[in-house]
Amino acid sequence: MQRGGGRRGMLRRGWGGKFKECGYRMTVPRKAIMDVLGDSDKHLSAEDIYLTVHRSYPNVGLTTVYRTLELLTDMGMIVKFDFGDGRARYELAEGPDKKHHHHLICRRCKRIIEYTEFIDEEMDFLNRAEKGLSEKYKFDIKGHVIHFYGICDKCRYK
Amino acid sequence: MQRGGGRRGMLRRGWGGKFKECGYRMTVPRKAIMDVLGDSDKHLSAEDIYLTVHRSYPNVGLTTVYRTLELLTDMGMIVKFDFGDGRARYELAEGPDKKHHHHLICRRCKRIIEYTEFIDEEMDFLNRAEKGLSEKYKFDIKGHVIHFYGICDKCRYK
DNA sequence: TAGTTATTGAAAACGGTTTTCATTATCAAT
DNA sequence: ATTGATAATGAAAACCGTTTTCAATAACTA
Ligand SMILES: [Mn+2]
Ligand SMILES: [Mn+2]
Ligand SMILES: [Zn+2]
Ligand SMILES: [Zn+2]
């Protein structure tokens, strides 16, 4: 259990509204999938979501999970990551319920640690870099990914 | 054609030596694959390499390309990237022939631009971040990936 | 040169994701 | 509420990059 339940309710209603605005229909499978994403603070794979949804809605298929994830990603409501473990992983996009952060990835056990420290200094560097790069390469920067790879404490001491 | 041919020759001889040191045999397919990597400044996929090698050595198989790439990656001589186009891509690891750099990735055409600018300020930020993160999370940082996503100039004006 | 065994190529298997297609559910108009 | 147009769904099959299997071959050592 993470955070209060009230905020998540808001989030879901917000999502539904955005969905309708874009001309999409709000369906039971989509609601269920969005609930799983909104309730979790993990980096979920399609199968993770499928299995969780399956407990309450056994007839929702994995295909629909993939389709909904693509939709939400295209709409910018979630973010798709590749952490190098052979499957895509998803989390809420930056917003009221999710702070800007980056990841430490353990090369041995694949554990992912989120950090929000150093974000101020990072923003400083990123802003200057983005400005310089945009000018030099005429490249319209929309986002960035920073991953640190290494060995976590649990793995270091065997 | 990029850079002089002499340096690349050195590079290849160096690679061969390292190979032997690790107890691996230096074979014709491996040499061919390493030559393709050493001669290119692109971000090559396994199939890219396979097709190039195939021109000179039609009997070298794709399987061997994959096996050699894994070997070179594990030995730290090349780096494996995921740029989000569904296949792994490889390039020379940082060294005398390859400067430290990061990537701008066009979300539309998937073009990859390498940049080495702002690396000094970046190193400044990265050093502080790595120091802080290592301490706080007891995480032994070995490397990092910084990707900027956006729209390249060619795509921006349609 | 011979013998040990690492390396190889072809084919099959693998696994995450996407496509196909007939059926069902959603939603606006009645 | 009922209807009708059509967006969305689930099961199965296809897809495709990568890995595994295994008998044949080539590279090193003695
Ligand atoms: Mn995260
Ligand atoms: Mn590069
Ligand atoms: Zn670990
Ligand atoms: Zn582009």
mmCIF file of C-alpha atoms in Angstrom, chain A residues 8-130:
data_model
loop_
_atom_site.group_PDB
_atom_site.id
_atom_site.type_symbol
_atom_site.label_atom_id
_atom_site.label_comp_id
_atom_site.label_asym_id
_atom_site.label_seq_id
_atom_site.Cartn_x
_atom_site.Cartn_y
_atom_site.Cartn_z
ATOM 1 C CA ARG A 8 -5.575 7.847 -6.740
ATOM 2 C CA GLY A 9 -9.318 8.138 -7.139
ATOM 3 C CA MET A 10 -8.827 11.641 -8.513
ATOM 4 C CA LEU A 11 -6.204 10.358 -10.831
ATOM 5 C CA ARG A 12 -8.435 7.717 -12.245
ATOM 6 C CA ARG A 13 -11.292 10.107 -12.860
ATOM 7 C CA GLY A 14 -8.844 12.413 -14.576
ATOM 8 C CA TRP A 15 -7.677 9.587 -16.763
ATOM 9 C CA GLY A 16 -11.174 8.615 -17.764
ATOM 10 C CA GLY A 17 -11.937 12.194 -18.770
ATOM 11 C CA LYS A 18 -8.814 12.458 -20.893
ATOM 12 C CA PHE A 19 -9.757 9.192 -22.500
ATOM 13 C CA LYS A 20 -13.167 10.389 -23.557
ATOM 14 C CA GLU A 21 -11.776 13.688 -24.792
ATOM 15 C CA CYS A 22 -9.554 11.788 -27.178
ATOM 16 C CA GLY A 23 -12.565 9.914 -28.543
ATOM 17 C CA TYR A 24 -11.785 6.612 -26.890
ATOM 18 C CA ARG A 25 -14.376 4.520 -25.086
ATOM 19 C CA MET A 26 -14.043 3.839 -21.392
ATOM 20 C CA THR A 27 -14.266 0.095 -20.950
ATOM 21 C CA VAL A 28 -14.021 -2.299 -18.046
ATOM 22 C CA PRO A 29 -10.651 -3.743 -19.120
ATOM 23 C CA ARG A 30 -9.172 -0.292 -19.619
ATOM 24 C CA LYS A 31 -10.361 0.892 -16.217
ATOM 25 C CA ALA A 32 -8.926 -2.212 -14.581
ATOM 26 C CA ILE A 33 -5.561 -1.768 -16.282
ATOM 27 C CA MET A 34 -5.392 1.908 -15.398
ATOM 28 C CA ASP A 35 -6.238 1.071 -11.776
ATOM 29 C CA VAL A 36 -3.346 -1.359 -11.545
ATOM 30 C CA LEU A 37 -0.952 1.240 -12.923
ATOM 31 C CA GLY A 38 -2.317 3.951 -10.636
ATOM 32 C CA ASP A 39 -2.107 1.774 -7.543
ATOM 33 C CA SER A 40 1.449 0.569 -8.070
ATOM 34 C CA ASP A 41 4.768 2.277 -7.494
ATOM 35 C CA LYS A 42 6.681 -0.494 -9.251
ATOM 36 C CA HIS A 43 7.939 -0.788 -12.795
ATOM 37 C CA LEU A 44 5.373 -3.189 -14.170
ATOM 38 C CA SER A 45 5.605 -5.407 -17.210
ATOM 39 C CA ALA A 46 2.619 -6.187 -19.412
ATOM 40 C CA GLU A 47 2.432 -9.618 -17.843
ATOM 41 C CA ASP A 48 2.586 -8.154 -14.315
ATOM 42 C CA ILE A 49 -0.429 -6.042 -15.138
ATOM 43 C CA TYR A 50 -2.203 -8.891 -16.879
ATOM 44 C CA LEU A 51 -1.811 -11.181 -13.872
ATOM 45 C CA THR A 52 -3.064 -8.543 -11.432
ATOM 46 C CA VAL A 53 -6.024 -7.624 -13.591
ATOM 47 C CA HIS A 54 -6.737 -11.303 -14.088
ATOM 48 C CA ARG A 55 -7.511 -11.780 -10.381
ATOM 49 C CA SER A 56 -10.542 -9.483 -10.608
ATOM 50 C CA TYR A 57 -11.329 -9.858 -14.297
ATOM 51 C CA PRO A 58 -10.282 -13.334 -15.429
ATOM 52 C CA ASN A 59 -11.533 -12.802 -18.947
ATOM 53 C CA VAL A 60 -9.406 -9.777 -19.776
ATOM 54 C CA GLY A 61 -6.759 -10.864 -22.247
ATOM 55 C CA LEU A 62 -3.073 -10.081 -22.461
ATOM 56 C CA THR A 63 -3.648 -8.581 -25.898
ATOM 57 C CA THR A 64 -5.874 -5.908 -24.435
ATOM 58 C CA VAL A 65 -3.227 -5.108 -21.846
ATOM 59 C CA TYR A 66 -0.686 -4.515 -24.609
ATOM 60 C CA ARG A 67 -3.136 -2.420 -26.586
ATOM 61 C CA THR A 68 -4.069 -0.280 -23.598
ATOM 62 C CA LEU A 69 -0.441 0.230 -22.633
ATOM 63 C CA GLU A 70 0.375 1.459 -26.121
ATOM 64 C CA LEU A 71 -2.572 3.822 -25.981
ATOM 65 C CA LEU A 72 -1.620 5.261 -22.599
ATOM 66 C CA THR A 73 2.000 5.613 -23.702
ATOM 67 C CA ASP A 74 1.024 7.457 -26.873
ATOM 68 C CA MET A 75 -1.218 9.721 -24.820
ATOM 69 C CA GLY A 76 1.704 10.438 -22.506
ATOM 70 C CA MET A 77 -0.051 9.174 -19.398
ATOM 71 C CA ILE A 78 2.488 6.434 -18.743
ATOM 72 C CA VAL A 79 6.118 5.930 -19.724
ATOM 73 C CA LYS A 80 7.638 2.847 -21.278
ATOM 74 C CA PHE A 81 11.128 1.789 -20.199
ATOM 75 C CA ASP A 82 13.656 -0.804 -21.230
ATOM 76 C CA PHE A 83 15.817 -1.797 -18.304
ATOM 77 C CA GLY A 84 17.536 -4.565 -20.201
ATOM 78 C CA ASP A 85 15.658 -7.559 -18.837
ATOM 79 C CA GLY A 86 13.988 -8.465 -22.098
ATOM 80 C CA ARG A 87 10.561 -6.964 -21.492
ATOM 81 C CA ALA A 88 9.119 -3.454 -21.532
ATOM 82 C CA ARG A 89 8.218 -1.884 -18.207
ATOM 83 C CA TYR A 90 5.754 0.889 -17.486
ATOM 84 C CA GLU A 91 5.129 3.505 -14.837
ATOM 85 C CA LEU A 92 3.011 6.616 -14.362
ATOM 86 C CA ALA A 93 4.266 9.636 -16.257
ATOM 87 C CA GLU A 94 5.603 12.638 -14.346
ATOM 88 C CA GLY A 95 2.727 14.541 -12.769
ATOM 89 C CA PRO A 96 0.964 15.264 -9.501
ATOM 90 C CA ASP A 97 1.311 11.625 -8.457
ATOM 91 C CA LYS A 98 4.790 10.968 -9.783
ATOM 92 C CA LYS A 99 7.857 13.096 -9.239
ATOM 93 C CA HIS A 100 10.606 13.487 -11.801
ATOM 94 C CA HIS A 101 13.234 10.867 -11.077
ATOM 95 C CA HIS A 102 15.878 8.602 -12.564
ATOM 96 C CA HIS A 103 17.016 5.043 -12.035
ATOM 97 C CA LEU A 104 19.857 2.993 -10.642
ATOM 98 C CA ILE A 105 19.845 -0.437 -12.259
ATOM 99 C CA CYS A 106 21.704 -3.380 -10.733
ATOM 100 C CA ARG A 107 23.426 -5.333 -13.462
ATOM 101 C CA ARG A 108 23.374 -8.489 -11.380
ATOM 102 C CA CYS A 109 19.870 -8.767 -9.881
ATOM 103 C CA LYS A 110 18.157 -6.216 -12.165
ATOM 104 C CA ARG A 111 16.791 -4.381 -9.135
ATOM 105 C CA ILE A 112 15.712 -0.829 -9.917
ATOM 106 C CA ILE A 113 16.177 2.003 -7.445
ATOM 107 C CA GLU A 114 14.457 5.320 -8.074
ATOM 108 C CA TYR A 115 16.127 8.502 -6.925
ATOM 109 C CA THR A 116 14.930 12.065 -6.842
ATOM 110 C CA GLU A 117 18.037 13.536 -5.266
ATOM 111 C CA PHE A 118 20.360 15.816 -7.189
ATOM 112 C CA ILE A 119 17.455 16.691 -9.429
ATOM 113 C CA ASP A 120 18.018 20.404 -8.926
ATOM 114 C CA GLU A 121 21.643 20.282 -10.011
ATOM 115 C CA GLU A 122 20.587 17.887 -12.728
ATOM 116 C CA MET A 123 17.963 20.254 -14.037
ATOM 117 C CA ASP A 124 20.615 22.917 -14.125
ATOM 118 C CA PHE A 125 22.875 20.799 -16.269
ATOM 119 C CA LEU A 126 20.028 19.449 -18.388
ATOM 120 C CA ASN A 127 18.635 22.865 -19.157
ATOM 121 C CA ARG A 128 21.966 24.103 -20.404
ATOM 122 C CA ALA A 129 22.617 20.914 -22.350
ATOM 123 C CA GLU A 130 19.183 20.926 -23.935
#
